[in-house]
Amino acid sequence: MGARTGIINAYSDYEDVLRDIRRFTSLSNGSDVLTKALLGNYALLDRGRPLEDLRNSIFLTALSQNSRCPLCERAQVCALDHFLPKNHFPEYSILADNLIPVCERCNRLKGDECDRAGGLLMFHAYFDEFPDEEILFTQIDIDKTVSIRYFLRHSDGIDDFTFKRVEKQFETLGLFDFYQMEAVSELTDQVDLYDETYGSLGDSGLRSTLSALARGAERKGVNHWKAALYRALSRSAEFCSGGYRKLLTAPTTATSGHGR
């Protein structure tokens, strides 16, 4: 079988590879010459090269829909990630379905991650749906300041393999710490809103406002980091009854931790 035919077949098999990567080996397996040639194709996406328009169209599509990184849901996209790393599967180095616009941070942290032996892949932005049952939670502790901790909790409606994929994505991308820092910034930015609402409507009014903010964030997904944050804040009697004031007097802290 020639290289051209092999690549066409590999493109046809792409979705099957995603379903069970353990069943497949790379087209270039054992051939350094073919590997080098296939990896060299990626440079064709550079500015002024034959496939520049392909690169531009991928970014334009992402920017027209949502410029936020699909992996962290926060930073703006600026790089192309090879979902199946080109160093493992160079035949997919210029396959549009394998090129995901992401932010610089997620692109760097994901790197060449690819569990070919265990078949445990992260979530593909084009082919996978992140679980729509609540599995991301936020713990709010109030003492001298307001402390925030994100954690995952298994849901009966999600199979173990899918939950392991979620855990892997959070661990690989450092999302617990990342979301905690984003939450610190969010609380700091919104503290005046909390104070004004509590001053005029009391704890029930603040709880209602926080619940509304949670529902708004859930439009991006029930497990969006901001949705998990505001659900937890609305359920915190201490925060809603004035504990938020600790945001005005002391730095908010983000504490690391995982949970199930």
PDB file of C-alpha atoms in Angstrom, residues 97 120 146 163 172:
ATOM      1  CA  ASP A  97     -10.570  17.377  12.329  1.00  0.00           C
ATOM      2  CA  LEU A 120      -7.863   7.101  27.933  1.00  0.00           C
ATOM      3  CA  VAL A 146     -13.002  33.402  51.594  1.00  0.00           C
ATOM      4  CA  PHE A 163     -15.344  10.105  34.595  1.00  0.00           C
ATOM      5  CA  THR A 172      -3.377  17.275  32.590  1.00  0.00           C
TER       6      THR A 172
END
